[in-house]
CSV table of C-alpha atoms and ligand atoms in Angstrom, one decimal:
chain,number,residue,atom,x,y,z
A,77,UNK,CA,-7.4,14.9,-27.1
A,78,UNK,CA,-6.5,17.0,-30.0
A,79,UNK,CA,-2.8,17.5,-31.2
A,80,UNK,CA,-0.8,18.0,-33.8
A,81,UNK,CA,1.9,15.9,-36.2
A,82,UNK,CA,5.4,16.7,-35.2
A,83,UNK,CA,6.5,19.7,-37.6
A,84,UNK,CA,10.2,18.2,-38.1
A,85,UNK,CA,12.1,15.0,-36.8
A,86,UNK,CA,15.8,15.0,-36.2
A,87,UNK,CA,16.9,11.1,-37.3
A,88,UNK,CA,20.1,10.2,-35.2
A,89,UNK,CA,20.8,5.9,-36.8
A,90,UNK,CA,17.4,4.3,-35.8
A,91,UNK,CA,16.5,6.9,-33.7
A,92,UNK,CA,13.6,9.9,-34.4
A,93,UNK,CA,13.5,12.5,-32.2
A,94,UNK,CA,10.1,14.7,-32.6
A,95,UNK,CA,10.1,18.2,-32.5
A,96,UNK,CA,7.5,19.8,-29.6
A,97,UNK,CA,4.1,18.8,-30.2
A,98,UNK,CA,1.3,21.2,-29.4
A,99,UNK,CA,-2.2,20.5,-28.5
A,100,UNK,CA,-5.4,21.7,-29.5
A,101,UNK,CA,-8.2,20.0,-27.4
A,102,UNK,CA,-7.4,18.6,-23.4
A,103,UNK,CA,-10.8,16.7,-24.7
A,104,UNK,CA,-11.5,16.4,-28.3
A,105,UNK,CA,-14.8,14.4,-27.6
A,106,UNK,CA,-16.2,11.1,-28.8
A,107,UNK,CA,-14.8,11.4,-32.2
A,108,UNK,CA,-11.5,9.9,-33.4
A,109,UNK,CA,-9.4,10.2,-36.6
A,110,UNK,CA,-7.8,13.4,-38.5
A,111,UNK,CA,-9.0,17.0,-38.9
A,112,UNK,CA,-10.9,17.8,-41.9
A,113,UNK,CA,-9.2,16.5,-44.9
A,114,UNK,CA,-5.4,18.0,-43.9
A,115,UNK,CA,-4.0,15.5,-41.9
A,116,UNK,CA,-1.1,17.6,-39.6
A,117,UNK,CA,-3.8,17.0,-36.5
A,118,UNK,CA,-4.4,13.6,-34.9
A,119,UNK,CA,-7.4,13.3,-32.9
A,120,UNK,CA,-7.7,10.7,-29.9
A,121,UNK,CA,-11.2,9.6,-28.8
A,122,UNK,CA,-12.0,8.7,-25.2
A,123,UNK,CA,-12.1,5.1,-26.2
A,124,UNK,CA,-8.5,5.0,-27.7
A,125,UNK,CA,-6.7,6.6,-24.5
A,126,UNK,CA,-8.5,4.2,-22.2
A,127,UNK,CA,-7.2,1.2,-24.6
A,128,UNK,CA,-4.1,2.3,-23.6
A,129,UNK,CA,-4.3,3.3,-20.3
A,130,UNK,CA,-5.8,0.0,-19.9
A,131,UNK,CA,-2.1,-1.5,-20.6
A,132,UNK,CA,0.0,1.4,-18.6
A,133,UNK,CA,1.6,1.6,-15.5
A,134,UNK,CA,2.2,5.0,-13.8
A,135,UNK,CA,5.2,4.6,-11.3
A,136,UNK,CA,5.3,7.5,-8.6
A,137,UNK,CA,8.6,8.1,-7.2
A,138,UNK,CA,8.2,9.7,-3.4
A,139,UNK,CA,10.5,10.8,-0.7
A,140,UNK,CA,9.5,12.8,2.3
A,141,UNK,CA,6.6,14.9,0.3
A,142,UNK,CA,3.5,15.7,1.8
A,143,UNK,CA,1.0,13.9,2.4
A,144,UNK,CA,-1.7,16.3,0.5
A,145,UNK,CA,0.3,16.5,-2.4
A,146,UNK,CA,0.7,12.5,-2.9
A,147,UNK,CA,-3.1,12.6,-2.5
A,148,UNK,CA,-3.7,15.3,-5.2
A,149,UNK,CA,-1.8,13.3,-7.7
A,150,UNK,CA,-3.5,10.1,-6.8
A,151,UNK,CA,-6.6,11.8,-7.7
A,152,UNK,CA,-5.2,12.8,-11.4
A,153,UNK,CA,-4.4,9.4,-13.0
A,154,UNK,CA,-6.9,7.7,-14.4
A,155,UNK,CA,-8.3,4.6,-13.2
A,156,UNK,CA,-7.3,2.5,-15.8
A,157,UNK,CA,-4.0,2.5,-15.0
A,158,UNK,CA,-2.0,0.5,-12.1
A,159,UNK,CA,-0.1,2.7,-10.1
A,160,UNK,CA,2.8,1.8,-8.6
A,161,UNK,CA,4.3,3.8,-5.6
A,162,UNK,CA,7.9,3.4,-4.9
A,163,UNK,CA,8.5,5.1,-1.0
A,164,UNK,CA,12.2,5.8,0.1
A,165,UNK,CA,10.4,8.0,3.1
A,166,UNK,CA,12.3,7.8,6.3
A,167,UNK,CA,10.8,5.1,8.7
A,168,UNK,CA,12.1,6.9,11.9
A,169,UNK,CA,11.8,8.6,13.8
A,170,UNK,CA,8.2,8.9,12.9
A,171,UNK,CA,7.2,6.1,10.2
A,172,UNK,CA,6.3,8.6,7.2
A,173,UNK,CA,6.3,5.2,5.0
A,174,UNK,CA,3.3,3.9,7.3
A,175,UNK,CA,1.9,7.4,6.9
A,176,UNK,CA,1.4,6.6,2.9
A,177,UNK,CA,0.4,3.5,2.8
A,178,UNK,CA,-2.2,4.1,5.8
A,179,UNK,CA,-3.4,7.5,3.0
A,180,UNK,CA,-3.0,5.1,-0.2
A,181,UNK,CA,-4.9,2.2,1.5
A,182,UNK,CA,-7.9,4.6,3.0
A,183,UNK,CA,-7.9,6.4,-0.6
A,184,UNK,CA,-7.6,3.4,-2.8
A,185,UNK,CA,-10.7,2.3,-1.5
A,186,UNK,CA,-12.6,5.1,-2.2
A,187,UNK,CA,-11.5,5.4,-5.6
A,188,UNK,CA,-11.9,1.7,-6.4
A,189,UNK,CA,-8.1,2.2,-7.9
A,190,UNK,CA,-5.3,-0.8,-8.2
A,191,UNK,CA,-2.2,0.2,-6.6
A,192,UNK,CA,0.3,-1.2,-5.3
A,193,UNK,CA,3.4,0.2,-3.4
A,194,UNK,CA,6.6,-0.6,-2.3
A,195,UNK,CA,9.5,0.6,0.3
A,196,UNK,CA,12.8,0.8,-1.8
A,197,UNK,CA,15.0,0.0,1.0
A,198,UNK,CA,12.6,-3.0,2.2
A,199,UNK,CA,15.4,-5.8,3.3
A,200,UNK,CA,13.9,-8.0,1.3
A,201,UNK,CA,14.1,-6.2,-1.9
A,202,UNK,CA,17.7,-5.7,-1.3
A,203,UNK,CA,18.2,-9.6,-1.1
A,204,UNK,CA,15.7,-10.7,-4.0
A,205,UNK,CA,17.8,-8.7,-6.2
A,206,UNK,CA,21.1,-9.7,-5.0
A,207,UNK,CA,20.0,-12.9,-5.3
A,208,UNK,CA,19.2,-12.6,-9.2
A,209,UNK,CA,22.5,-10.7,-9.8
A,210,UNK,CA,21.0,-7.6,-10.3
A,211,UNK,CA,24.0,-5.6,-8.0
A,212,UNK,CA,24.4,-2.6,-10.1
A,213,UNK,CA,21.1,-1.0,-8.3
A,214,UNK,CA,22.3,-2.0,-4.7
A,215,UNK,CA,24.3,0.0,-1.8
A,216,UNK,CA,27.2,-1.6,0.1
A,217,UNK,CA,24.2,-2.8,3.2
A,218,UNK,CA,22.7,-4.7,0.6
A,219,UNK,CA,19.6,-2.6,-0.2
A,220,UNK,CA,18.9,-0.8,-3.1
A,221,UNK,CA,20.2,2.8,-3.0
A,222,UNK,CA,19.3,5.7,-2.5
A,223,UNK,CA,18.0,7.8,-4.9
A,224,UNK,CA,15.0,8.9,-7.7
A,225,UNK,CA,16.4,6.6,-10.3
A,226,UNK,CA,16.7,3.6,-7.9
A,227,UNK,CA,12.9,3.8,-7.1
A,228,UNK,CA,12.1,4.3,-10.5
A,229,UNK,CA,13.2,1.1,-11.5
A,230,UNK,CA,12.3,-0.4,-8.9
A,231,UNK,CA,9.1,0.6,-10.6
A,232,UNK,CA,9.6,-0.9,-13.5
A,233,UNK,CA,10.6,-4.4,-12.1
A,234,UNK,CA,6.8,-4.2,-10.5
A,235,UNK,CA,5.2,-2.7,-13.4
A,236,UNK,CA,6.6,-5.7,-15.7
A,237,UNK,CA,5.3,-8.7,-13.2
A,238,UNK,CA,1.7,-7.2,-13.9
A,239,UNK,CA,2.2,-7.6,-17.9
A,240,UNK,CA,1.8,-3.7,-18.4
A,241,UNK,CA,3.4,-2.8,-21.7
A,242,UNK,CA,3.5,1.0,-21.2
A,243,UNK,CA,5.1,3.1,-18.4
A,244,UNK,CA,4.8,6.5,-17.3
A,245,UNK,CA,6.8,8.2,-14.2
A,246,UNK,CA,5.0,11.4,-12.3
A,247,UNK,CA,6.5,13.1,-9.5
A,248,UNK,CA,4.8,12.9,-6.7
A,249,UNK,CA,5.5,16.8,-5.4
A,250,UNK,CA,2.9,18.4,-7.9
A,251,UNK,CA,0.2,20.4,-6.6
A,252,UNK,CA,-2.5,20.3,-9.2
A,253,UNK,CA,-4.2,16.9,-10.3
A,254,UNK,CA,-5.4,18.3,-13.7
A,255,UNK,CA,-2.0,18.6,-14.7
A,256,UNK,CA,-1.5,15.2,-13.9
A,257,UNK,CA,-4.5,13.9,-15.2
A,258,UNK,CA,-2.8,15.8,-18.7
A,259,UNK,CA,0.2,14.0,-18.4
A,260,UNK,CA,-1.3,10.5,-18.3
A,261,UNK,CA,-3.4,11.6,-21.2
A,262,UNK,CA,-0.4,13.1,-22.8
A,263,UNK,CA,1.5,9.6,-22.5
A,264,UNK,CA,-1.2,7.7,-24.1
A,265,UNK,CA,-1.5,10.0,-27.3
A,266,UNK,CA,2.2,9.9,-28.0
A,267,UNK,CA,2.2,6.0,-27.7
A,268,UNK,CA,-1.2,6.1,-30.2
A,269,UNK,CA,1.3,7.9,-32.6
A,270,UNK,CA,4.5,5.5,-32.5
A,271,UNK,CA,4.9,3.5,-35.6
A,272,UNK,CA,7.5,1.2,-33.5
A,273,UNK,CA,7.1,-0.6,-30.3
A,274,UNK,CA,10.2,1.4,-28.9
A,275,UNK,CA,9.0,4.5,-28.3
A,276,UNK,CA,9.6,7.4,-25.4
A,277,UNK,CA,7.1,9.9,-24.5
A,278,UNK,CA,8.4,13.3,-22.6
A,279,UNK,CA,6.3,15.9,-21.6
A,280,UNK,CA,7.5,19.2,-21.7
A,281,UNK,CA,6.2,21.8,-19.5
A,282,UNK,CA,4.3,25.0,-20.9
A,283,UNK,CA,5.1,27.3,-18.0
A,284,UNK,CA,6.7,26.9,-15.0
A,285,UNK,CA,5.5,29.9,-12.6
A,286,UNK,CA,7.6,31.3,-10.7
A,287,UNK,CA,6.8,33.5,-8.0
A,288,UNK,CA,8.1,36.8,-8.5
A,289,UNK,CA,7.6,40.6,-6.7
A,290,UNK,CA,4.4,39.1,-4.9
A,291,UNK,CA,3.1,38.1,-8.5
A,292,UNK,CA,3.0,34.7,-10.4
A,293,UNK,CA,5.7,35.3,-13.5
A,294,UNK,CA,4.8,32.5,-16.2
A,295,UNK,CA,8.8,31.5,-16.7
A,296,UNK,CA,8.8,28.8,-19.7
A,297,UNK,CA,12.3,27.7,-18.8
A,298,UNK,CA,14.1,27.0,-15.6
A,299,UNK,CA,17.8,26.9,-15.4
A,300,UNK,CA,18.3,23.7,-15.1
A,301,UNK,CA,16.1,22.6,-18.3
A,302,UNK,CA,17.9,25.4,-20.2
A,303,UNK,CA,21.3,24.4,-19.6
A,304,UNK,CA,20.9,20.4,-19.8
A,305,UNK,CA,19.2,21.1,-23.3
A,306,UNK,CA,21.5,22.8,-24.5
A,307,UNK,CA,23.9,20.5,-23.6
A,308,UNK,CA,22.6,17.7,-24.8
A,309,UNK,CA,21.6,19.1,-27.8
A,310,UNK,CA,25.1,20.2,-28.8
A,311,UNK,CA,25.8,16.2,-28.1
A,312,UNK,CA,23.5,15.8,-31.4
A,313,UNK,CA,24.5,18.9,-33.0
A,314,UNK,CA,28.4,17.2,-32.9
A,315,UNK,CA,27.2,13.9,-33.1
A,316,UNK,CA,25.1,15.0,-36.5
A,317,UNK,CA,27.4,18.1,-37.6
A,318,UNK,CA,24.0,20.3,-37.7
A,319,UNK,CA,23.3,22.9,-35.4
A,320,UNK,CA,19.9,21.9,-33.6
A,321,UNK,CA,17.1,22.9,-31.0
A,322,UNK,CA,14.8,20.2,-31.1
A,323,UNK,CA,15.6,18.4,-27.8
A,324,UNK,CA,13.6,20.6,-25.0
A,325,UNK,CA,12.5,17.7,-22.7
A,326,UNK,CA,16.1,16.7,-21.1
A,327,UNK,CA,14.9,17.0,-17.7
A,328,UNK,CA,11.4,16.4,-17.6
A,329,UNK,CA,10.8,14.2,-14.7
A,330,UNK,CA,7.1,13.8,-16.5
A,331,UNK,CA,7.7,10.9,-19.1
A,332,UNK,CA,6.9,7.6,-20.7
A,333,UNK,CA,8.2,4.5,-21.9
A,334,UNK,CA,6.9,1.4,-24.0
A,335,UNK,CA,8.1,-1.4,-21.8
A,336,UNK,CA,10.0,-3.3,-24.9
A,337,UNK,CA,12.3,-0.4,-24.5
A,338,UNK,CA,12.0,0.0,-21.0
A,339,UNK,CA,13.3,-3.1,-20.6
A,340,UNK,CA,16.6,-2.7,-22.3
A,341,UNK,CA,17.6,0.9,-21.3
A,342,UNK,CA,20.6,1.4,-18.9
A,343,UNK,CA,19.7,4.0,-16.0
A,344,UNK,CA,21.8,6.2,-14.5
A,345,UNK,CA,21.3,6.9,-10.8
A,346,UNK,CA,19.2,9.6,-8.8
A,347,UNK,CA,18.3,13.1,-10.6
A,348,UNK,CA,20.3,12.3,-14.1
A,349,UNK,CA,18.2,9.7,-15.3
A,350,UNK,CA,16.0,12.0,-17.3
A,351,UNK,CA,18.7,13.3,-19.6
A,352,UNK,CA,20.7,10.0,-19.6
A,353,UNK,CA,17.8,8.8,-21.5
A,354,UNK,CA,18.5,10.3,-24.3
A,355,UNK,CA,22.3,9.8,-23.7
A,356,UNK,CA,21.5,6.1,-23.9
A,357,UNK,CA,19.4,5.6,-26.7
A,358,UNK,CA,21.6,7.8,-28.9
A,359,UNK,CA,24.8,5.2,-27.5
A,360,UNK,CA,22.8,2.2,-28.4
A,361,UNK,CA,20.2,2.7,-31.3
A,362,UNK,CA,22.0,5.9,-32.9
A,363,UNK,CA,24.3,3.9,-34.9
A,364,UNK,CA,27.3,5.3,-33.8
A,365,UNK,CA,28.5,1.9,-32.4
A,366,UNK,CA,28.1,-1.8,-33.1
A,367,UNK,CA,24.3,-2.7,-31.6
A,368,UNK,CA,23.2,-5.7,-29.2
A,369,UNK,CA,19.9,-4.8,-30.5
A,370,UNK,CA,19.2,-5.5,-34.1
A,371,UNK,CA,15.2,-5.9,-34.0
A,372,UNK,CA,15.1,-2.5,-32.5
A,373,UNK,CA,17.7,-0.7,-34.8
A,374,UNK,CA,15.1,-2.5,-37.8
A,375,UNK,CA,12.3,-0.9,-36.0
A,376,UNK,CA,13.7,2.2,-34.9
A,377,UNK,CA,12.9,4.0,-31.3
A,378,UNK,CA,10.6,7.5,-31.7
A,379,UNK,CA,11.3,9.9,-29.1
A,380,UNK,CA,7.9,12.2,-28.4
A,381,UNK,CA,8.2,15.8,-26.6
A,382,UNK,CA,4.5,16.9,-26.3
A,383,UNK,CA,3.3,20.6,-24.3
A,384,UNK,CA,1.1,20.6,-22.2
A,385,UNK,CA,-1.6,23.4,-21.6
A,386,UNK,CA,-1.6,23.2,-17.5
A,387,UNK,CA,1.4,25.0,-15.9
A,388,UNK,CA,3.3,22.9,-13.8
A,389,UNK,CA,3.2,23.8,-9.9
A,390,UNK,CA,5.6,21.7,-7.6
A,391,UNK,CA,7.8,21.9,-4.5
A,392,UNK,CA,10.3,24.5,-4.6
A,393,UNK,CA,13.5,22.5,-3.5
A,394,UNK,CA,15.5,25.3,-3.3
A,395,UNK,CA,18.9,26.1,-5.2
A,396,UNK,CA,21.7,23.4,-3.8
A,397,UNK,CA,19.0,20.7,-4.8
A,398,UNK,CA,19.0,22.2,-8.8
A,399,UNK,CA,22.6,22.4,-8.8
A,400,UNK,CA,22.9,18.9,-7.8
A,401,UNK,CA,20.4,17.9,-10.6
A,402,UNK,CA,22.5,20.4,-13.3
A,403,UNK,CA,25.5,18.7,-11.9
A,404,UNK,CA,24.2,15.4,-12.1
A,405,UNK,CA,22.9,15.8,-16.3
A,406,UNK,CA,26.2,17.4,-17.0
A,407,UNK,CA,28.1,14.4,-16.1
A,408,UNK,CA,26.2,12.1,-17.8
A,409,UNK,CA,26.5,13.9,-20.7
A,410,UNK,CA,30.4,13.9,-20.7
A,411,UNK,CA,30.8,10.6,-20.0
A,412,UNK,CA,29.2,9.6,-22.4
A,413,UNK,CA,31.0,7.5,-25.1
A,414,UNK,CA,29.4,9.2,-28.1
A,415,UNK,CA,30.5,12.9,-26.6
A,416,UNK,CA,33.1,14.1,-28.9
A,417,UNK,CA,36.2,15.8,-26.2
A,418,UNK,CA,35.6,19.7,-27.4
A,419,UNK,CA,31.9,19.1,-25.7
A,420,UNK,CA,33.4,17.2,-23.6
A,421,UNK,CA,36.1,19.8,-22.2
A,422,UNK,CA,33.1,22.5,-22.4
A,423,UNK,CA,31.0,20.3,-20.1
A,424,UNK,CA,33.6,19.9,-17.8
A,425,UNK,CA,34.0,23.2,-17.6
A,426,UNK,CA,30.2,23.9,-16.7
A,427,UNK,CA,30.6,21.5,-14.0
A,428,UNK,CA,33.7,23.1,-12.2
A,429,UNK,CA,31.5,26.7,-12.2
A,430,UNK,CA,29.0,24.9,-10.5
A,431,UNK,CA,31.3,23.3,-8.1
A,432,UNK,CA,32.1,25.6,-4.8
A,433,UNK,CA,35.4,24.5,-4.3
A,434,UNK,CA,38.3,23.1,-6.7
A,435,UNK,CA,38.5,19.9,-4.4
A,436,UNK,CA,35.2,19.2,-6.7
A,437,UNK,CA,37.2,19.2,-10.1
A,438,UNK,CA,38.8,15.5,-9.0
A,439,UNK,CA,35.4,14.2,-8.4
A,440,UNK,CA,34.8,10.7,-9.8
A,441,UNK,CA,31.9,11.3,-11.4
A,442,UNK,CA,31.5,7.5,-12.8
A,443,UNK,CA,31.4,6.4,-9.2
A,444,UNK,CA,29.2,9.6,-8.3
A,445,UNK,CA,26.3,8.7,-10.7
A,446,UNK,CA,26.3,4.8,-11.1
A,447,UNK,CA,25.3,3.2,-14.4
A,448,UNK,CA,21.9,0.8,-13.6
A,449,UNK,CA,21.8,-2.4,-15.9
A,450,UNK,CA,18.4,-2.9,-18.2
A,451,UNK,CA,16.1,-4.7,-15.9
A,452,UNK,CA,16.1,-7.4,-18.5
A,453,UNK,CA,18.4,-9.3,-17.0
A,454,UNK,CA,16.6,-9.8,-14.3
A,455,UNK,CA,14.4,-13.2,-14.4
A,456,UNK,CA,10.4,-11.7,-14.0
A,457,UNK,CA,9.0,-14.6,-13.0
A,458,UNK,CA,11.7,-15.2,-9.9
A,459,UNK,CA,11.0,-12.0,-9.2
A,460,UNK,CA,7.8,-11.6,-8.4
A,461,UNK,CA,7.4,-14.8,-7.1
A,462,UNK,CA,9.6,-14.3,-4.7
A,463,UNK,CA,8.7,-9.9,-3.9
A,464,UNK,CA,5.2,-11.8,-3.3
A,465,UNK,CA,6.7,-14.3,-0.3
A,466,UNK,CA,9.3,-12.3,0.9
A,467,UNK,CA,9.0,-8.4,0.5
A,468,UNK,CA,7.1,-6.8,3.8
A,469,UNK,CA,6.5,-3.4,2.9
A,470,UNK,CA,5.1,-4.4,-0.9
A,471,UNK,CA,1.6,-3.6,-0.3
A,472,UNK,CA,-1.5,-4.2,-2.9
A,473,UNK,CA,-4.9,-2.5,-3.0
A,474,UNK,CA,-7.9,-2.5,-5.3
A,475,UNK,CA,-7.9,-6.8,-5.6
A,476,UNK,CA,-4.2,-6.8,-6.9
A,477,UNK,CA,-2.4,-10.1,-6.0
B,220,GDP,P1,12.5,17.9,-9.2
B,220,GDP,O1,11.1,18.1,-9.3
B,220,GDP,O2,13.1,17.3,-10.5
B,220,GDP,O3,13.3,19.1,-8.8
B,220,GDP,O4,12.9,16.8,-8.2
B,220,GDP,P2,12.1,16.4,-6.8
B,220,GDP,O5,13.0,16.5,-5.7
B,220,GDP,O6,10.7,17.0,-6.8
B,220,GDP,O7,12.0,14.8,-7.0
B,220,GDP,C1,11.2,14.2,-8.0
B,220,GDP,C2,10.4,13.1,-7.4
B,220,GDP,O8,11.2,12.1,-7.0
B,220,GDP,C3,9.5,13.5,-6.2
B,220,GDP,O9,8.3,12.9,-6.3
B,220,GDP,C4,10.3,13.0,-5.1
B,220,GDP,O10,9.5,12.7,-3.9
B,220,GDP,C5,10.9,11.7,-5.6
B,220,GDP,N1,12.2,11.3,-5.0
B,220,GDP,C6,13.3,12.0,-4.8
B,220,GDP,N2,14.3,11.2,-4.3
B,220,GDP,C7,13.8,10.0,-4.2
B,220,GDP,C8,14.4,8.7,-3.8
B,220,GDP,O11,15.5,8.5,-3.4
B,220,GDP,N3,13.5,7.6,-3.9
B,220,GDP,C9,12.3,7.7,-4.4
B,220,GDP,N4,11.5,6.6,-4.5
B,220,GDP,N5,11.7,8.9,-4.8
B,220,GDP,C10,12.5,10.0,-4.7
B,221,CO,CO1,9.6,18.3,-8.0
């Protein structure tokens, strides 16, 4: 893969954030190292990406898709990396989780691939967790909730009890397999890059097609994106007291993380863990307040937002569902503790046009999008010891224990 250096880097305390990267080559061939002699364009040779897909963990978050897509984007990601499927698929009337694993199982043994998946509401799960005092991702029945976030680190938890040190989430809706196979290749150069073990990798889409009058329109920006970027990057903009742009990944749902961070990220719940990402990192490494984390702020944390040349093609979900997710970034943003109250008034503001009635305007929206502790406090080794005894639905193919 060929790409270039970031052209400019807003600095926030011990956190870089990287403008949009742009690549050159999908496949630069078996040659690694710079350009030439001018050295704006890194080059990645196959032997480097498969180093670190070799250490990576791609977590697929599903609910209710179909079945064809799930296999489509199975087919995409490498197979040096684990995957690790986290289902929260109704289990009746008909048992679409059985459906999966049955299509994961026959698949995985075709493509000789190590995967491993998981029901988020498994009974078990619910217990294991309660047990280690992890309560902050668990419903009132004891399970873990409902909700994109909630699988995601669910993810996480399994992708740490196999040692992987790098993580990447893909939706599991997307209908072409090249553009996840770019994704996973995407995540690896952006880690090759990172001059500090804390680094965040966010793809950012290069069309979105929309269909439009019976032809394919190649929109760059959906609403959503638009709005939650702008948002958020006013949070900098205030934060900084410079007007910037460079954030244009709030909501991709296509990103990576090095597990050292992984581990000591909060999460908020469902759709608005993608923007609270940045909301947290700028809250704990930005050097706004007093840090628990000294060896990172001494490192710093990189944040990476790199194009992609495939279009990205997924379910339409239809417009209640992206107001939810609008909804769902613009409260994360306000309640943030680092968003100064002009943006916060403004935000608030956004919300109630989104909302249909006024009754919305009293919403707790603290309660509404629940604050996930880092996963570092929960004991690995408990963990999977105990997933591996207890959890029924946490199934393993390709030789995985
Ligand atoms: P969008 O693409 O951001 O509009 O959101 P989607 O509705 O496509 O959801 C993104 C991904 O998360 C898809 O792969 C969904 O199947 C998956 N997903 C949505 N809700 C949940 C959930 O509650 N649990 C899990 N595990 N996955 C979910
Ligand atoms: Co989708």
């Amino acid at each position: 893969m060929k790409l270039d250096f970031p052209r400019y880097t807003e600095r926030l305390g011990a956190v870089s954030i990287h403008a949009v990267q742009r690549i050159y080559e999908l496949d630069s061939g078996k040659s690694k190292g710079f350009l030439s002699s001018h050295q704006t364009i890194k080059k990645f040779d196959y032997d480097e990406i498969s180093n670190i897909l070799h250490d990576m963990a791609i977590i697929i978050p599903v609910k209710e898709e179909k079945l064809k897509l799930l296999e489509g984007v199975l087919s995409g990601i490498p197979n040096e990396c684990l995957v690790v499927i986290v289902s929260n698929s109704p289990r009746s009337p008909v048992d679409r989780f059985e459906m999966e694993v049955g299509t994961v199982r026959q698949l995985g043994r075709f493509m000789d691939k190590r995967l491993v998946m998981i029901h988020q509401r498994d009974p078990a799960l619910g217990d294991i967790l309660k047990k280690l005092g992890y309560d902050s991702i668990l419903a009132s029945d004891g399970k873990v909730r409902n909700g994109k976030a909630e699988g995601m680190v669910v993810g996480l938890l399994i992708a740490r009890m196999y040692q992987k040190d790098y993580v990447g989430f893909i939706d599991s809706d997307n209908y072409v397999p090249g553009a996840v196979n770019e994704y996973v290749k995407i995540f690896a150069a952006g880690f090759g890059m990172a001059t500090t073990p804390y680094s965040n990798v966010r793809v950012s889409w290069v069309f979105k097609p929309k269909v439009r009058n019976n032809s394919l329109q190649f929109s760059k920006w959906g609403r959503v994106s638009e709005i939650t970027n702008k948002n958020l990057n006013a949070l900098l903009s205030n934060i900084t007291g410079f007007e910037t742009e460079v954030i244009k990944t709030g909501n991709s749902g296509e990103h990576a993380l090095s597990m050292p961070l992984a581990e000591s990220l909060h999460y908020s719940s469902g759709y608005s863990i993608e923007p609270y990402e940045f909301v947290d990192v700028f809250e704990k490494f930005g050097g706004l307040f007093a840090s628990q984390y000294p060896k990172m702020i001494e490192k710093g944390v990189e944040i990476f937002q790199i194009e992609t040349r495939n279009p990205h093609f997924h379910e339409d979900k239809g417009r209640a569902h992206l107001n939810d997710m609008l909804e769902a970034a613009l409260a994360t943003i306000a309640g943030s503790k680092a968003c100064p109250a002009e943006l916060k008034e403004s935000l608030e503001e956004q919300m109630a046009q989104l909302a249909e009635t006024k009754s919305h305007r009293k919403t707790d929206y603290r309660k509404k999008y629940p604050i996930i502790e880092p996963i570092n406090t929960v004991p690995g080794d408990d963990f999977a010891k105990e997933l591996r005894e207890k959890a029924e639905t946490f199934s393993r193919f390709g030789g995985l224990r």
